[in-house]
Coordinates of C-alpha atoms in Angstrom, one line a residue:
X1 CA 0.0 0.0 0.0
X2 CA 1.4 3.4 -1.1
X3 CA -0.2 6.8 -0.6
X4 CA 1.4 9.6 -2.7
X5 CA 1.3 12.9 -0.8
X6 CA 2.7 15.3 -3.4
X7 CA 6.1 13.8 -4.2
X8 CA 6.4 12.1 -0.8
X9 CA 5.2 8.5 -0.5
X10 CA 3.6 7.2 2.7
X11 CA 3.6 3.4 2.4
X12 CA 3.1 0.1 4.2
X13 CA 6.6 -1.4 4.0
X14 CA 6.5 -5.2 4.1
X15 CA 10.2 -5.8 4.7
X16 CA 10.6 -7.5 8.0
X17 CA 7.5 -6.7 10.0
X18 CA 4.9 -4.5 8.3
X19 CA 5.4 -0.8 9.1
X20 CA 4.2 2.6 7.8
X21 CA 7.0 4.8 6.5
X22 CA 7.0 8.4 5.2
X23 CA 9.8 8.8 2.7
X24 CA 11.7 11.7 1.3
X25 CA 12.9 10.2 -1.9
X26 CA 14.3 6.9 -0.9
X27 CA 15.2 8.1 2.6
X28 CA 12.9 7.4 5.6
X29 CA 11.6 10.6 7.0
X30 CA 9.1 9.2 9.6
X31 CA 8.1 5.8 10.8
X32 CA 4.8 5.1 12.6
X33 CA 5.0 3.0 15.7
X34 CA 4.3 -0.6 14.6
X35 CA 0.9 -1.9 15.6
X36 CA 0.7 -5.2 17.6
X37 CA 0.0 -8.4 15.7
X38 CA -3.6 -9.1 14.6
X39 CA -4.9 -6.0 16.4
X40 CA -8.7 -5.8 16.5
X41 CA -10.4 -2.5 15.5
X42 CA -9.1 0.1 17.9
X43 CA -11.2 2.6 19.8
X44 CA -11.6 5.9 18.0
X45 CA -8.4 8.0 18.3
X46 CA -8.2 11.4 16.7
X47 CA -11.5 10.6 14.9
X48 CA -10.3 7.3 13.5
X49 CA -11.1 3.6 13.9
X50 CA -8.2 1.4 12.7
X51 CA -7.6 -2.3 12.3
X52 CA -4.3 -4.1 11.5
X53 CA -4.1 -7.8 10.4
X54 CA -0.9 -9.7 9.9
X55 CA -1.2 -13.5 9.6
X56 CA -0.5 -16.3 7.1
X57 CA -3.4 -15.3 4.9
X58 CA -3.4 -11.5 5.0
X59 CA -1.5 -8.4 5.7
X60 CA -3.7 -5.3 5.8
X61 CA -4.2 -2.0 7.5
X62 CA -7.6 -0.3 7.5
X63 CA -8.6 3.1 8.9
X64 CA -11.9 4.9 8.7
X65 CA -13.5 8.0 10.2
X66 CA -15.7 7.2 13.2
X67 CA -18.0 10.1 12.2
X68 CA -18.8 10.1 8.4
X69 CA -20.0 13.7 8.5
X70 CA -16.4 14.9 9.3
X71 CA -14.4 16.4 6.4
X72 CA -10.7 15.7 6.7
X73 CA -7.6 15.6 4.6
X74 CA -3.9 14.7 4.9
X75 CA -1.1 17.0 3.6
X76 CA 2.7 17.2 3.7
X77 CA 4.1 20.7 3.8
X78 CA 7.4 21.8 2.2
X79 CA 9.3 21.0 5.5
X80 CA 8.1 17.4 5.5
X81 CA 5.4 17.9 8.2
X82 CA 2.6 15.3 7.7
X83 CA -0.7 16.7 8.9
X84 CA -4.3 15.7 9.3
X85 CA -6.6 18.7 8.8
X86 CA -10.3 18.9 9.7
X87 CA -12.7 21.4 8.1
X88 CA -14.3 23.7 10.7
X89 CA -17.7 25.0 9.5
X90 CA -17.7 27.8 12.1
X91 CA -14.5 29.4 11.1
X92 CA -14.7 28.2 7.4
X93 CA -11.1 27.0 7.5
X94 CA -9.0 23.9 8.0
X95 CA -7.8 23.1 11.6
X96 CA -4.9 20.8 12.4
X97 CA -5.9 17.6 14.3
X98 CA -2.4 16.3 14.5
X99 CA 1.0 16.5 12.8
X100 CA 4.2 14.6 12.7
X101 CA 7.2 14.4 12.8
X102 CA 8.0 16.6 15.8
X103 CA 11.1 16.4 18.0
X104 CA 11.7 12.6 18.5
X105 CA 9.5 11.6 15.5
X106 CA 12.1 12.4 12.9
X107 CA 13.5 9.1 11.7
X108 CA 16.7 8.0 13.5
X109 CA 16.8 11.2 15.5
X110 CA 19.3 9.8 18.0
X111 CA 21.2 7.4 15.7
X112 CA 22.0 3.8 16.2
X113 CA 21.4 2.3 19.7
X114 CA 20.1 5.7 20.9
X115 CA 16.8 6.5 22.6
X116 CA 15.1 9.9 22.0
X117 CA 13.3 11.3 25.0
X118 CA 11.0 14.4 25.1
X119 CA 11.5 16.2 28.4
X120 CA 9.3 18.6 30.4
X121 CA 10.6 21.7 28.6
X122 CA 9.4 20.2 25.3
X123 CA 12.9 19.6 24.1
X124 CA 14.5 16.3 23.3
X125 CA 17.5 14.5 24.7
X126 CA 19.4 11.4 23.5
X127 CA 20.4 8.6 25.7
X128 CA 21.8 5.1 25.0
X129 CA 20.4 1.7 25.3
X130 CA 21.9 -0.5 28.0
X131 CA 25.4 -1.7 27.1
X132 CA 26.1 1.3 24.9
X133 CA 27.7 4.7 25.3
X134 CA 27.6 7.9 23.3
X135 CA 29.6 7.8 20.0
X136 CA 30.9 11.4 20.9
X137 CA 32.0 12.6 24.3
X138 CA 29.2 15.1 24.4
X139 CA 26.0 13.1 24.4
X140 CA 24.1 10.5 22.4
X141 CA 22.8 12.8 19.7
X142 CA 25.3 11.3 17.2
X143 CA 24.3 7.8 18.0
X144 CA 25.8 5.2 20.4
X145 CA 28.3 2.4 20.2
X146 CA 28.9 -0.8 22.2
X147 CA 30.9 -0.3 25.4
X148 CA 34.4 -1.9 25.0
X149 CA 34.5 -4.1 28.0
X150 CA 36.7 -6.9 26.5
X151 CA 33.9 -9.5 26.7
X152 CA 32.3 -11.3 23.8
X153 CA 28.5 -11.4 23.8
X154 CA 28.4 -14.9 22.4
X155 CA 28.2 -17.7 24.9
X156 CA 29.8 -15.8 27.8
X157 CA 26.9 -15.6 30.2
X158 CA 25.4 -12.6 28.6
X159 CA 21.8 -11.7 29.0
X160 CA 19.1 -9.1 28.5
X161 CA 18.0 -5.8 30.1
X162 CA 14.4 -4.8 29.6
X163 CA 13.7 -1.2 28.6
X164 CA 10.0 -0.3 28.8
X165 CA 7.6 2.0 26.9
X166 CA 9.5 2.3 23.7
X167 CA 8.8 2.7 20.0
X168 CA 10.3 -0.4 18.6
X169 CA 13.5 -0.2 16.6
X170 CA 13.0 -0.2 12.9
X171 CA 11.9 -3.6 11.9
X172 CA 13.5 -3.9 8.4
X173 CA 14.9 -7.1 6.8
X174 CA 17.2 -7.8 9.8
X175 CA 14.3 -8.9 12.0
X176 CA 12.6 -12.3 12.6
X177 CA 9.2 -13.1 13.9
X178 CA 7.5 -16.2 15.4
X179 CA 3.8 -16.0 16.3
X180 CA 3.8 -19.0 18.7
X181 CA 6.8 -18.6 21.0
X182 CA 6.9 -18.0 24.8
X183 CA 9.0 -15.4 26.5
X184 CA 11.6 -18.0 27.6
X185 CA 11.7 -19.6 24.1
X186 CA 12.1 -16.2 22.5
X187 CA 15.0 -15.3 24.9
X188 CA 16.7 -18.6 24.3
X189 CA 16.4 -18.4 20.5
X190 CA 18.0 -14.9 20.6
X191 CA 20.8 -16.1 22.9
X192 CA 21.6 -19.0 20.5
X193 CA 22.2 -16.5 17.6
X194 CA 25.3 -14.3 18.2
X195 CA 23.9 -11.7 15.8
X196 CA 20.7 -11.2 17.8
X197 CA 20.8 -7.8 19.5
X198 CA 17.3 -7.6 21.1
X199 CA 13.9 -9.2 21.2
X200 CA 10.3 -8.3 22.0
X201 CA 7.8 -10.8 23.4
X202 CA 4.1 -9.8 23.1
X203 CA 0.8 -11.5 23.9
X204 CA -1.8 -10.1 21.4
X205 CA -5.3 -10.4 22.6
X206 CA -4.3 -12.9 25.3
X207 CA -4.2 -15.7 22.6
X208 CA -0.6 -16.7 23.0
X209 CA 2.8 -15.1 22.8
X210 CA 4.7 -13.9 19.7
X211 CA 8.4 -13.3 19.4
X212 CA 10.1 -10.5 17.4
X213 CA 13.9 -10.6 17.4
X214 CA 16.4 -8.0 15.9
X215 CA 19.7 -8.5 14.2
X216 CA 22.2 -5.7 13.6
X217 CA 21.8 -2.0 14.5
X218 CA 18.8 -0.8 16.6
X219 CA 17.6 2.5 15.2
X220 CA 14.7 5.0 15.4
X221 CA 13.8 4.4 19.1
X222 CA 11.9 6.8 21.3
X223 CA 10.5 6.7 24.8
X224 CA 6.8 7.0 25.5
X225 CA 5.3 8.1 28.9
X226 CA 3.1 5.1 29.5
X227 CA 2.6 3.2 26.2
X228 CA 4.8 1.4 23.8
X229 CA 6.7 -1.9 23.8
X230 CA 9.2 -3.6 26.2
X231 CA 12.5 -4.1 24.4
X232 CA 14.9 -6.7 25.8
X233 CA 18.4 -5.5 24.9
X234 CA 21.3 -8.0 24.8
X235 CA 24.3 -7.0 27.0
X236 CA 27.5 -8.8 28.1
X237 CA 28.0 -10.4 31.5
X238 CA 29.7 -7.4 33.0
X239 CA 26.9 -5.0 32.0
X240 CA 24.2 -7.5 33.0
X241 CA 25.7 -7.7 36.5
X242 CA 25.3 -3.9 37.0
X243 CA 21.6 -4.1 36.3
X244 CA 21.2 -7.2 38.4
X245 CA 22.7 -5.4 41.4
X246 CA 20.3 -2.5 40.9
X247 CA 17.3 -4.7 41.0

């Protein structure tokens, strides 16, 4: 599915796990937070009812207005701001319902292995996932790199640190999904593969767990206040011990 907004395509990318991307040419400009597997029709949000299906027979995303009398449109301005506008009869003009990207919504804002956080002053900061440190000495705005602790993360008692309320890393080709795998099975499968950098275990609709594991760089992550996914990040034994002591 591709929606052309001027010269900028907004499409459902089927590489890896299905995701909605807004592109500037061939470069991702914004990525919507992936929906859970086989999600039933969601409650109206910003005037929309949406439904996402991803199974062996079908991959589809459907969205409709909960009030057919509402007149709305989507536009992308010259700065790449994607907006939903609603017609206001009283003022006889279009009003913005929502827009993106803002602050942390820009694709890969904090680089590889970085988390973008919007603070109380409506500014953003970049921090690093567990087991990583800023690429520059200043902060994590240029991305993060693995800490050099001298230990391999392959068969050396490494483990996972859970980071809650995140937008998932970009789920491109370097991701693998199993829709019938428990949390322990998902963790063990990731541990057995030295290229696996993180995993997410999710129970859609209470009908059994699904496993999504990542390979390679983790990019385009932001922190939500109380929503989002729990990302289990692979760390070496030394780093894991630090988090174990904290708990």
